[in-house]
Short mmCIF file of C-alpha atoms and ligand atoms in Angstrom, two decimals:
data_model
loop_
_atom_site.label_atom_id
_atom_site.label_comp_id
_atom_site.label_asym_id
_atom_site.label_seq_id
_atom_site.Cartn_x
_atom_site.Cartn_y
_atom_site.Cartn_z
CA MET V 1 66.43 124.31 72.75
CA TRP V 2 69.00 123.57 75.50
CA ASP V 3 72.20 121.52 74.56
CA PHE V 4 71.82 119.26 77.84
CA ASP V 5 68.90 119.16 80.33
CA VAL V 6 71.20 118.72 83.46
CA LEU V 7 74.85 120.41 83.29
CA VAL V 8 77.43 119.46 86.36
CA LEU V 9 79.94 121.44 87.53
CA GLY V 10 82.31 119.43 88.97
CA SER V 11 82.92 115.39 89.27
CA GLY V 12 83.41 114.31 92.55
CA PRO V 13 81.39 112.14 94.85
CA GLY V 14 78.64 115.04 94.39
CA GLY V 15 78.93 115.76 90.63
CA GLN V 16 79.16 111.87 89.88
CA LYS V 17 75.69 110.91 91.62
CA ALA V 18 73.98 113.86 90.37
CA ALA V 19 74.77 113.23 86.43
CA ILE V 20 74.17 109.35 86.82
CA ALA V 21 70.40 110.06 88.58
CA ALA V 22 69.90 112.31 85.97
CA ALA V 23 71.39 110.15 83.30
CA LYS V 24 69.14 107.21 84.69
CA LEU V 25 66.03 109.53 84.37
CA GLY V 26 67.00 109.37 80.98
CA ARG V 27 68.27 112.84 80.39
CA ARG V 28 70.91 114.28 78.54
CA VAL V 29 73.52 115.20 80.88
CA ALA V 30 76.88 116.42 80.86
CA VAL V 31 79.65 116.67 83.34
CA VAL V 32 82.27 119.73 83.28
CA GLU V 33 85.62 119.28 85.04
CA LYS V 34 89.06 120.39 85.00
CA LYS V 35 92.35 118.45 83.17
CA HIS V 36 93.39 115.85 85.36
CA MET V 37 90.71 115.93 88.18
CA LEU V 38 87.96 113.05 87.04
CA GLY V 39 86.71 112.06 90.28
CA GLY V 40 86.96 115.33 92.10
CA VAL V 41 89.08 116.04 95.41
CA CYS V 42 87.69 113.05 96.28
CA ILE V 43 89.78 110.73 93.97
CA ASN V 44 92.73 112.75 93.40
CA THR V 45 93.70 114.77 96.63
CA GLY V 46 91.81 114.10 99.19
CA THR V 47 89.92 110.69 100.95
CA ILE V 48 90.95 107.95 98.25
CA PRO V 49 94.78 109.10 98.43
CA SER V 50 94.62 109.80 102.20
CA LYS V 51 93.34 106.32 102.92
CA THR V 52 95.17 104.35 100.69
CA LEU V 53 98.27 106.01 102.22
CA ARG V 54 96.99 105.09 105.77
CA GLU V 55 96.75 101.55 104.58
CA ALA V 56 100.27 101.62 102.64
CA VAL V 57 101.58 102.84 106.09
CA LEU V 58 100.19 100.43 108.07
CA TYR V 59 101.15 97.73 105.88
CA LEU V 60 104.64 98.87 105.34
CA THR V 61 105.39 99.63 109.41
CA GLY V 62 103.84 96.75 110.12
CA LEU V 63 102.36 98.93 113.23
CA ASN V 64 99.17 96.72 113.65
CA GLN V 65 101.24 93.06 114.10
CA ARG V 66 103.52 94.42 116.90
CA GLU V 67 101.28 93.42 119.41
CA LEU V 68 102.33 90.41 118.76
CA TYR V 69 105.72 90.38 116.95
CA GLY V 70 107.14 92.60 118.97
CA ALA V 71 107.69 96.41 118.85
CA SER V 72 110.77 96.32 116.24
CA TYR V 73 108.65 94.27 113.73
CA ARG V 74 107.79 96.18 110.45
CA VAL V 75 107.62 95.36 106.33
CA LYS V 76 110.48 97.58 105.20
CA GLU V 77 112.97 99.19 107.28
CA GLU V 78 113.44 102.24 105.35
CA ILE V 79 109.89 103.26 103.79
CA THR V 80 110.22 106.16 100.86
CA VAL V 81 107.59 107.78 99.32
CA ALA V 82 108.19 106.04 96.34
CA ASP V 83 106.86 103.22 98.23
CA LEU V 84 103.61 104.86 99.55
CA GLY V 85 103.24 106.77 96.08
CA MET V 86 103.13 103.38 94.26
CA ARG V 87 99.85 102.39 96.26
CA THR V 88 98.21 105.45 95.80
CA GLN V 89 98.43 106.10 92.24
CA HIS V 90 97.76 102.56 91.59
CA VAL V 91 94.41 103.52 93.20
CA ILE V 92 93.73 106.53 91.86
CA GLY V 93 93.78 105.33 88.71
CA ARG V 94 91.43 102.50 88.76
CA GLU V 95 88.91 104.65 90.67
CA ILE V 96 89.28 107.13 87.44
CA GLN V 97 88.52 104.24 85.25
CA VAL V 98 85.59 103.24 87.11
CA ILE V 99 84.13 106.61 87.06
CA ARG V 100 84.97 107.20 83.38
CA SER V 101 83.41 103.96 82.47
CA GLN V 102 80.57 104.57 84.45
CA LEU V 103 79.61 108.14 82.94
CA GLY V 104 80.43 106.31 79.34
CA ARG V 105 78.21 103.84 80.12
CA ASN V 106 75.27 106.12 80.99
CA HIS V 107 76.13 108.44 78.21
CA VAL V 108 77.14 111.08 79.86
CA THR V 109 79.28 113.58 78.37
CA VAL V 110 82.72 114.55 80.05
CA LEU V 111 83.50 118.56 78.80
CA GLN V 112 87.04 118.95 80.06
CA GLY V 113 87.80 122.26 81.41
CA THR V 114 87.33 124.82 83.89
CA GLY V 115 82.98 125.79 83.61
CA ARG V 116 81.89 129.54 84.83
CA PHE V 117 78.29 131.14 84.53
CA LEU V 118 77.80 133.57 81.54
CA ASP V 119 73.94 133.60 82.52
CA ALA V 120 72.00 131.52 84.53
CA HIS V 121 71.67 128.33 81.71
CA THR V 122 74.78 129.06 79.70
CA ILE V 123 78.18 128.02 81.03
CA GLY V 124 81.42 128.89 79.08
CA VAL V 125 83.93 125.92 79.35
CA THR V 126 88.09 127.01 79.32
CA GLY V 127 89.99 124.09 78.20
CA ASP V 128 92.01 123.31 75.42
CA GLU V 129 89.72 125.13 73.30
CA GLU V 130 86.99 127.49 74.67
CA ARG V 131 83.35 126.45 74.20
CA LYS V 132 79.83 127.44 75.61
CA VAL V 133 77.19 125.14 76.38
CA THR V 134 73.30 125.55 77.72
CA ALA V 135 71.23 123.44 80.05
CA GLU V 136 67.96 123.80 81.70
CA ARG V 137 69.41 122.69 84.82
CA ILE V 138 72.74 123.06 86.57
CA VAL V 139 74.22 121.29 89.29
CA ILE V 140 77.43 123.22 91.31
CA ALA V 141 79.68 120.25 92.63
CA THR V 142 82.88 122.14 92.56
CA GLY V 143 84.10 121.54 96.09
CA THR V 144 86.59 123.08 97.99
CA SER V 145 90.25 123.17 98.62
CA PRO V 146 92.66 124.25 101.36
CA ALA V 147 92.50 127.33 103.43
CA ARG V 148 95.68 129.09 102.81
CA PRO V 149 95.94 131.77 105.39
CA SER V 150 97.68 134.73 103.58
CA SER V 151 100.11 135.23 106.74
CA VAL V 152 101.92 132.13 105.55
CA GLU V 153 104.47 131.96 102.53
CA PHE V 154 103.39 128.24 100.99
CA ASP V 155 106.26 126.63 98.73
CA ASP V 156 104.99 123.15 98.82
CA LYS V 157 107.84 121.52 99.72
CA MET V 158 108.56 122.67 103.36
CA ILE V 159 105.58 124.55 104.07
CA ILE V 160 102.42 122.76 102.94
CA ASP V 161 98.78 122.26 102.79
CA SER V 162 97.05 118.65 102.63
CA ASP V 163 97.17 118.82 99.26
CA ALA V 164 101.10 119.22 98.67
CA ILE V 165 101.47 116.56 101.54
CA LEU V 166 101.01 114.20 99.22
CA HIS V 167 103.94 115.35 97.16
CA LEU V 168 106.75 115.50 99.04
CA ASP V 169 109.94 114.46 98.16
CA ARG V 170 110.80 112.01 101.23
CA VAL V 171 109.45 111.14 104.78
CA PRO V 172 110.10 114.13 106.65
CA GLU V 173 111.76 113.44 110.53
CA THR V 174 109.77 115.84 111.82
CA LEU V 175 106.95 117.57 111.15
CA VAL V 176 104.82 120.53 112.91
CA VAL V 177 101.13 120.11 112.03
CA VAL V 178 98.32 123.31 112.09
CA GLY V 179 95.10 122.84 112.63
CA ALA V 180 93.66 119.80 115.07
CA GLY V 181 90.82 119.02 112.75
CA VAL V 182 90.28 115.78 111.07
CA ILE V 183 92.10 115.67 108.43
CA GLY V 184 95.34 117.65 110.05
CA ILE V 185 94.89 114.55 112.70
CA GLU V 186 94.61 111.70 110.02
CA TYR V 187 97.86 112.99 108.85
CA ALA V 188 99.33 113.48 112.30
CA SER V 189 98.87 109.84 112.93
CA MET V 190 100.16 108.53 109.33
CA PHE V 191 103.53 110.30 109.72
CA ALA V 192 104.03 109.38 113.41
CA ALA V 193 103.13 106.19 112.61
CA LEU V 194 105.91 106.29 109.89
CA GLY V 195 108.23 107.12 112.68
CA THR V 196 108.08 111.15 111.74
CA LYS V 197 108.45 113.40 114.94
CA VAL V 198 105.05 115.35 115.18
CA THR V 199 103.80 118.21 116.66
CA VAL V 200 100.37 119.33 116.35
CA VAL V 201 99.73 122.91 117.14
CA GLU V 202 95.48 123.70 118.03
CA ARG V 203 94.20 126.69 118.62
CA ARG V 204 91.17 125.03 120.89
CA GLU V 205 91.51 123.60 123.91
CA ARG V 206 90.71 120.45 123.06
CA MET V 207 90.36 118.17 119.63
CA LEU V 208 87.34 116.63 117.59
CA GLU V 209 84.74 118.27 120.04
CA PHE V 210 82.06 116.35 118.44
CA CYS V 211 83.78 112.71 119.18
CA ASP V 212 83.28 111.16 122.45
CA LEU V 213 85.37 112.31 124.38
CA GLU V 214 86.73 108.85 126.13
CA ILE V 215 87.74 108.12 122.54
CA VAL V 216 89.45 111.21 121.58
CA GLU V 217 91.36 110.82 125.42
CA ALA V 218 92.18 107.44 123.86
CA LEU V 219 93.13 108.38 120.62
CA LYS V 220 95.11 111.35 122.42
CA TYR V 221 97.12 108.33 124.00
CA HIS V 222 98.10 106.29 121.16
CA LEU V 223 99.61 109.66 119.51
CA ARG V 224 101.47 110.41 122.15
CA ASP V 225 102.73 107.06 122.66
CA LEU V 226 104.05 107.35 118.21
CA ALA V 227 105.58 110.22 120.10
CA VAL V 228 103.10 113.21 118.58
CA THR V 229 103.36 116.57 121.17
CA PHE V 230 99.91 118.08 121.41
CA ARG V 231 99.53 121.91 121.62
CA PHE V 232 96.40 122.66 122.59
CA GLY V 233 95.17 126.30 123.36
CA GLU V 234 97.98 127.49 120.79
CA SER V 235 98.35 129.83 117.98
CA VAL V 236 101.28 130.46 115.08
CA ALA V 237 102.21 133.76 115.46
CA ALA V 238 104.72 132.95 112.50
CA VAL V 239 106.53 130.59 110.33
CA GLU V 240 109.84 130.97 109.20
CA ARG V 241 111.61 129.30 106.05
CA ARG V 242 115.24 128.54 107.07
CA PRO V 243 118.06 126.91 104.75
CA ARG V 244 117.55 123.21 106.84
CA GLY V 245 113.67 123.49 107.79
CA ALA V 246 110.95 125.61 109.25
CA LEU V 247 110.90 127.46 112.54
CA THR V 248 107.29 127.59 114.07
CA VAL V 249 106.91 130.69 116.46
CA LEU V 250 103.94 129.87 118.39
CA GLU V 251 101.99 133.35 119.79
CA SER V 252 103.31 131.61 123.37
CA GLY V 253 107.22 132.57 122.13
CA LYS V 254 107.84 128.75 121.67
CA LYS V 255 109.89 127.54 118.36
CA ILE V 256 109.09 124.41 116.79
CA PRO V 257 111.79 123.16 114.34
CA ALA V 258 110.69 120.86 111.90
CA ASP V 259 111.83 119.43 108.63
CA CYS V 260 107.88 120.51 107.24
CA VAL V 261 105.16 122.54 108.55
CA MET V 262 101.65 121.07 106.97
CA TYR V 263 98.84 123.57 107.40
CA SER V 264 95.17 122.17 107.92
CA ALA V 265 93.17 125.21 108.61
CA GLY V 266 89.56 124.35 106.99
CA ARG V 267 88.72 124.67 103.11
CA GLN V 268 87.51 127.17 100.95
CA GLY V 269 84.48 126.56 98.76
CA LYS V 270 85.82 126.61 95.26
CA THR V 271 83.57 129.20 93.99
CA ALA V 272 85.94 132.31 92.88
CA GLU V 273 85.96 131.11 89.24
CA LEU V 274 82.56 130.30 88.56
CA CYS V 275 81.33 133.93 88.04
CA LEU V 276 78.42 133.21 89.94
CA ALA V 277 77.07 136.82 89.73
CA ALA V 278 76.13 136.35 86.14
CA ALA V 279 73.65 133.56 87.27
CA GLY V 280 72.18 135.61 90.08
CA LEU V 281 74.38 134.31 92.96
CA ALA V 282 76.47 134.69 95.57
CA ALA V 283 78.83 132.83 97.95
CA ASP V 284 79.65 133.74 101.44
CA ASP V 285 83.12 134.97 102.75
CA ARG V 286 84.15 130.84 102.95
CA GLY V 287 83.32 130.27 99.12
CA ARG V 288 79.67 128.22 100.35
CA ILE V 289 76.33 128.17 98.53
CA GLU V 290 73.18 128.57 100.03
CA VAL V 291 70.80 126.30 99.62
CA ASP V 292 67.36 124.74 100.62
CA GLU V 293 65.97 121.46 101.68
CA ASN V 294 66.22 120.63 97.89
CA TYR V 295 70.02 121.26 97.33
CA ALA V 296 68.07 124.65 94.93
CA THR V 297 69.59 127.60 95.19
CA PRO V 298 67.88 131.26 95.54
CA VAL V 299 67.93 130.39 91.44
CA PRO V 300 65.72 127.50 91.37
CA HIS V 301 67.13 126.02 88.23
CA ILE V 302 70.20 125.66 89.50
CA TYR V 303 71.22 123.44 92.50
CA ALA V 304 74.35 122.62 94.67
CA VAL V 305 75.56 119.86 96.37
CA GLY V 306 78.56 118.60 98.43
CA ASP V 307 81.54 120.28 100.13
CA VAL V 308 80.74 123.38 98.22
CA ILE V 309 77.58 123.90 100.19
CA GLY V 310 79.67 123.27 103.60
CA PHE V 311 78.44 120.85 106.77
CA PRO V 312 79.30 117.59 106.70
CA ALA V 313 81.41 117.91 103.62
CA LEU V 314 81.66 114.37 103.79
CA ALA V 315 82.13 111.69 100.56
CA ALA V 316 79.15 109.58 101.44
CA THR V 317 76.99 112.35 102.09
CA SER V 318 77.65 114.50 99.32
CA MET V 319 76.96 111.88 96.78
CA GLU V 320 73.39 111.50 98.81
CA GLN V 321 73.18 114.92 97.95
CA GLY V 322 74.11 114.53 94.12
CA ARG V 323 71.40 112.04 93.91
CA LEU V 324 68.78 114.01 95.37
CA ALA V 325 69.15 117.29 94.11
CA ALA V 326 68.89 115.46 90.42
CA GLN V 327 65.86 113.74 91.62
CA HIS V 328 64.88 117.18 92.31
CA ALA V 329 65.78 119.11 89.39
CA CYS V 330 64.00 115.94 87.15
CA GLY V 331 60.61 116.42 88.63
CA GLU V 332 61.11 112.74 90.42
CA PRO V 333 59.58 112.67 93.78
CA VAL V 334 62.27 112.98 96.67
CA ALA V 335 63.22 110.75 99.76
CA GLU V 336 64.27 113.17 102.80
CA MET V 337 68.27 112.90 103.65
CA GLN V 338 68.55 110.11 106.59
CA GLU V 339 69.69 112.01 109.82
CA LEU V 340 71.40 109.05 110.85
CA SER V 341 75.06 109.69 109.13
CA PRO V 342 78.03 107.96 110.87
CA ILE V 343 81.12 109.46 110.68
CA GLY V 344 84.24 107.87 110.25
CA ILE V 345 87.83 109.64 111.18
CA TYR V 346 90.76 107.40 109.77
CA THR V 347 93.32 108.18 112.08
CA ILE V 348 95.63 105.53 113.48
CA PRO V 349 93.53 103.91 114.97
CA GLU V 350 90.35 104.96 113.21
CA ILE V 351 86.99 106.48 115.10
CA SER V 352 83.59 105.93 114.07
CA PHE V 353 80.20 107.09 115.52
CA VAL V 354 76.83 107.28 114.88
CA GLY V 355 74.02 109.09 116.86
CA LYS V 356 74.63 111.39 119.98
CA SER V 357 77.23 111.85 122.22
CA GLU V 358 77.44 111.32 125.79
CA ASP V 359 77.95 115.26 126.45
CA GLU V 360 74.91 116.13 123.92
CA LEU V 361 72.45 113.55 125.82
CA THR V 362 73.36 115.27 128.97
CA ARG V 363 73.13 118.44 127.98
CA ASP V 364 70.17 117.72 126.49
CA LYS V 365 69.03 116.14 129.72
CA ILE V 366 68.31 112.58 127.81
CA PRO V 367 68.99 109.86 130.75
CA PHE V 368 71.37 107.00 129.26
CA GLU V 369 73.15 103.98 130.05
CA VAL V 370 76.85 102.84 128.39
CA GLY V 371 77.84 99.61 127.29
CA ILE V 372 80.98 99.09 126.54
CA SER V 373 82.88 96.17 124.98
CA ARG V 374 86.65 96.05 124.63
CA TYR V 375 88.58 94.31 122.30
CA ARG V 376 91.12 92.70 124.12
CA GLU V 377 88.08 90.65 126.10
CA LEU V 378 87.09 89.20 122.56
CA ALA V 379 88.39 86.49 120.93
CA ARG V 380 89.05 87.91 117.52
CA GLY V 381 90.77 91.23 119.59
CA GLN V 382 93.04 88.60 120.79
CA ILE V 383 94.12 86.85 117.13
CA ILE V 384 94.28 90.28 115.17
CA GLY V 385 96.15 91.61 118.32
CA ASP V 386 94.23 94.82 119.23
CA SER V 387 94.31 95.20 122.86
CA TYR V 388 93.44 98.77 122.79
CA GLY V 389 89.77 99.00 120.36
CA MET V 390 86.55 99.38 122.37
CA LEU V 391 82.83 99.67 121.16
CA LYS V 392 80.64 101.88 123.46
CA LEU V 393 76.65 101.62 123.25
CA LEU V 394 74.94 104.63 124.78
CA VAL V 395 71.02 103.22 125.18
CA SER V 396 68.28 104.93 126.64
CA SER V 397 67.15 104.14 130.15
CA GLU V 398 63.47 105.13 129.43
CA ASP V 399 62.96 102.63 126.33
CA ARG V 400 66.00 101.20 125.76
CA ARG V 401 66.74 102.37 122.25
CA LEU V 402 70.02 102.72 120.96
CA LEU V 403 70.68 106.42 120.91
CA GLY V 404 74.46 106.36 119.77
CA VAL V 405 76.94 103.90 119.14
CA HIS V 406 81.28 105.02 119.09
CA VAL V 407 84.22 102.52 117.86
CA PHE V 408 87.65 102.78 118.42
CA GLY V 409 89.75 100.53 116.64
CA THR V 410 90.19 97.88 113.70
CA GLY V 411 87.28 98.26 111.86
CA ALA V 412 85.76 100.95 113.80
CA THR V 413 84.74 102.55 110.23
CA GLU V 414 83.01 99.23 109.29
CA LEU V 415 81.23 98.30 112.26
CA VAL V 416 79.53 101.12 113.19
CA HIS V 417 77.00 100.35 110.45
CA ILE V 418 75.84 97.64 112.40
CA GLY V 419 74.48 100.07 115.24
CA GLN V 420 73.48 102.59 112.29
CA THR V 421 71.54 99.94 111.17
CA VAL V 422 69.58 98.75 114.40
CA MET V 423 69.04 102.91 115.12
CA GLY V 424 67.81 103.20 112.08
CA CYS V 425 64.89 100.82 112.16
CA GLY V 426 64.27 101.94 115.70
CA GLY V 427 65.75 98.70 117.27
CA THR V 428 66.50 98.59 121.41
CA VAL V 429 69.51 96.91 123.20
CA ASP V 430 67.24 93.66 123.41
CA TYR V 431 67.83 92.99 119.80
CA LEU V 432 71.68 92.97 120.29
CA VAL V 433 71.66 90.86 123.93
CA ASN V 434 69.75 88.31 121.66
CA ALA V 435 71.55 88.25 118.34
CA VAL V 436 73.59 85.50 117.44
CA PHE V 437 76.61 86.90 116.15
CA ASN V 438 79.35 85.08 114.21
CA TYR V 439 82.54 84.09 116.58
CA PRO V 440 85.24 85.17 116.70
CA THR V 441 84.63 88.53 115.30
CA LEU V 442 84.56 91.99 116.14
CA ALA V 443 80.74 92.80 115.59
CA GLU V 444 80.43 90.45 118.94
CA SER V 445 81.19 93.52 120.48
CA TYR V 446 77.95 94.85 119.70
CA LYS V 447 76.40 91.82 121.90
CA VAL V 448 79.22 92.30 124.53
CA ALA V 449 78.19 96.11 124.90
CA ALA V 450 74.57 95.32 124.95
CA LEU V 451 74.82 92.80 127.85
CA ASP V 452 77.34 95.14 129.78
CA ALA V 453 74.53 98.10 129.17
CA MET V 454 71.78 95.70 130.07
CA ASN V 455 73.03 94.59 133.41
CA LYS V 456 73.97 98.03 134.81
CA MET V 457 70.08 98.85 133.93
CA ARG V 458 69.08 95.78 135.71
CA VAL V 459 71.52 96.91 139.20
CA ILE V 460 69.09 100.24 138.69
CA ALA V 461 65.88 98.92 138.05
CA ARG V 462 66.23 95.99 141.13
CA LEU V 463 67.40 99.11 142.94
CA THR V 464 64.21 101.11 142.24
CA ALA V 465 62.04 98.59 142.84
CA GLU V 466 62.89 97.98 146.20
CA LEU V 467 62.02 101.56 146.55
C1 FAD A 1 92.49 114.79 103.01
C2 FAD A 1 91.14 114.38 102.84
C3 FAD A 1 90.36 113.56 103.38
C4 FAD A 1 89.68 113.21 103.22
N1 FAD A 1 88.78 112.22 104.01
C5 FAD A 1 87.47 111.67 104.03
C6 FAD A 1 87.16 110.41 104.04
O1 FAD A 1 87.91 109.72 104.66
N2 FAD A 1 85.58 110.01 104.65
C7 FAD A 1 84.88 110.94 103.53
O2 FAD A 1 84.00 110.76 103.55
N3 FAD A 1 85.25 112.48 103.25
C8 FAD A 1 87.10 113.00 103.47
N4 FAD A 1 87.00 113.67 102.70
C9 FAD A 1 85.88 114.53 101.96
C10 FAD A 1 85.65 114.18 100.81
O3 FAD A 1 86.68 113.99 100.27
C11 FAD A 1 84.65 115.48 100.31
O4 FAD A 1 83.52 115.14 100.77
C12 FAD A 1 84.28 114.68 98.81
O5 FAD A 1 85.41 114.75 97.80
C13 FAD A 1 82.92 116.08 98.21
O6 FAD A 1 82.80 115.82 96.67
P1 FAD A 1 82.28 117.10 96.10
O7 FAD A 1 81.06 116.37 95.10
O8 FAD A 1 81.56 118.50 97.10
O9 FAD A 1 83.43 117.18 95.36
P2 FAD A 1 85.03 117.34 95.41
O10 FAD A 1 85.68 115.93 95.55
O11 FAD A 1 85.63 118.26 96.20
O12 FAD A 1 85.50 117.66 93.70
C14 FAD A 1 85.01 118.97 93.08
C15 FAD A 1 85.57 118.90 91.45
O13 FAD A 1 84.75 120.53 91.23
C16 FAD A 1 86.09 120.61 89.90
N5 FAD A 1 85.52 122.05 90.30
C17 FAD A 1 86.26 123.07 90.54
N6 FAD A 1 85.56 124.12 89.96
C18 FAD A 1 85.44 123.99 88.81
C19 FAD A 1 85.18 124.96 87.95
N7 FAD A 1 85.02 126.00 87.86
N8 FAD A 1 85.19 124.26 86.63
C20 FAD A 1 84.81 122.86 86.51
N9 FAD A 1 85.22 121.82 87.41
C21 FAD A 1 85.67 122.26 88.52
C22 FAD A 1 87.14 120.24 90.75
O14 FAD A 1 88.29 120.30 90.12
C23 FAD A 1 87.35 118.92 91.33
O15 FAD A 1 87.37 118.08 90.89
C24 FAD A 1 88.54 114.16 102.62
C25 FAD A 1 89.00 115.30 102.16
C26 FAD A 1 90.16 116.04 101.97
C27 FAD A 1 90.88 117.12 101.45
#
């Protein structure tokens, strides 16, 4: 009766995993994706290019080696956008091949073009040719695009968003980043590492509020050391385009000249082209679609996953949502998404955490002890020349369970998973105290931090016993 059992709109992490999961369950599956966008924002303009760019910056600037070889150490004196773009394009190309091959192996049909609802079971695909396809179940995984305030005249050269920053024709000497969210601050740190003088303008009084305050302070210290200027509690009144650069005028009257201004002002769900009303659906003013706990929209055979449904808008969560939605759509038993998801922020240095922050635990009146390990006290920290990294464990003073793990420095986004696993299995700090880790490793920081927390708890226990 239908052309396909499951049709997925968008081939980003959410769409891909939905399509593969449905195909593995023996369904006839199609993915609709725009030309040159296979793999979604994740592969083409978001996660993969930005993380590859970061790796290229770290390698070419030699930044991570300077503690060992001196402040003037660099692999290449004049780093050009071609040097950076070469690595980015290489990885994007490879990743697209991996996805194409994975979809092919699983007999998922890729329909190239822009999809829109004609009715609740019919999608019109506009591409090189126009076609109509029907499907029993539909998964919307169309993601987001950078929000562009209407008051700002974007020209994709001097006044840009986070998509256009990947296509600059030279590394700017000066850059204003408007918005200190994750994307803004990641790019600010990459360009600062390249030697660009960066000014970050943020309306709020602090940045990355969901992160551990001590770690955000450490990041700010490092970025200031790379000549980043922060303007917190400031809003942009206007950005003026001048022949030799842009002038960012703040509401406080300050003027900041720069070669380039990057707006990182949040993202908008990509739903405008979908003609949602034809399927009986609607999006909110930020283009997001409402879903229930199974990722089903108010029209039960239509699901939505990934960034288009809003928070947390991360690649890993999008993938899992896609898989779970497909299972539900195919009538399979569905496990709930695990609550314990890590957050990784690829600034220079990087940040990662899982579980609660000190602020959250204090607000909820949950007593905890802190155990800290500093990389400079680990042999591996000395070997790699990372003297600033740290790992912080938040341990329940009542039952010694791990409540949160916060990591700053080399390998933070990998290391966090040890803590996530211990927490996920209901482990206590005792496990980490007694575990033997490879030496010399950064993983050892778990044992050192656990011993630190345990020693502090022992002092409290001793004093309490004396009473
Ligand atoms: C600069 C940047 C850095 C990031 N870094 C990280 C990171 O380090 N870690 C992390 O976890 N996440 C990161 N993210 C977020 C991550 O990229 C997203 O969470 C993820 O890509 C969302 O996946 P998705 O499945 O919602 O689809 P997306 O990847 O957003 O892709 C959606 C796809 O749908 C297609 N589409 C849209 N409308 C239609 C239509 N009408 N018809 C057909 N196709 C359509 C689009 O062309 C697009 O290819 C970053 C994002 C950005 C922008």
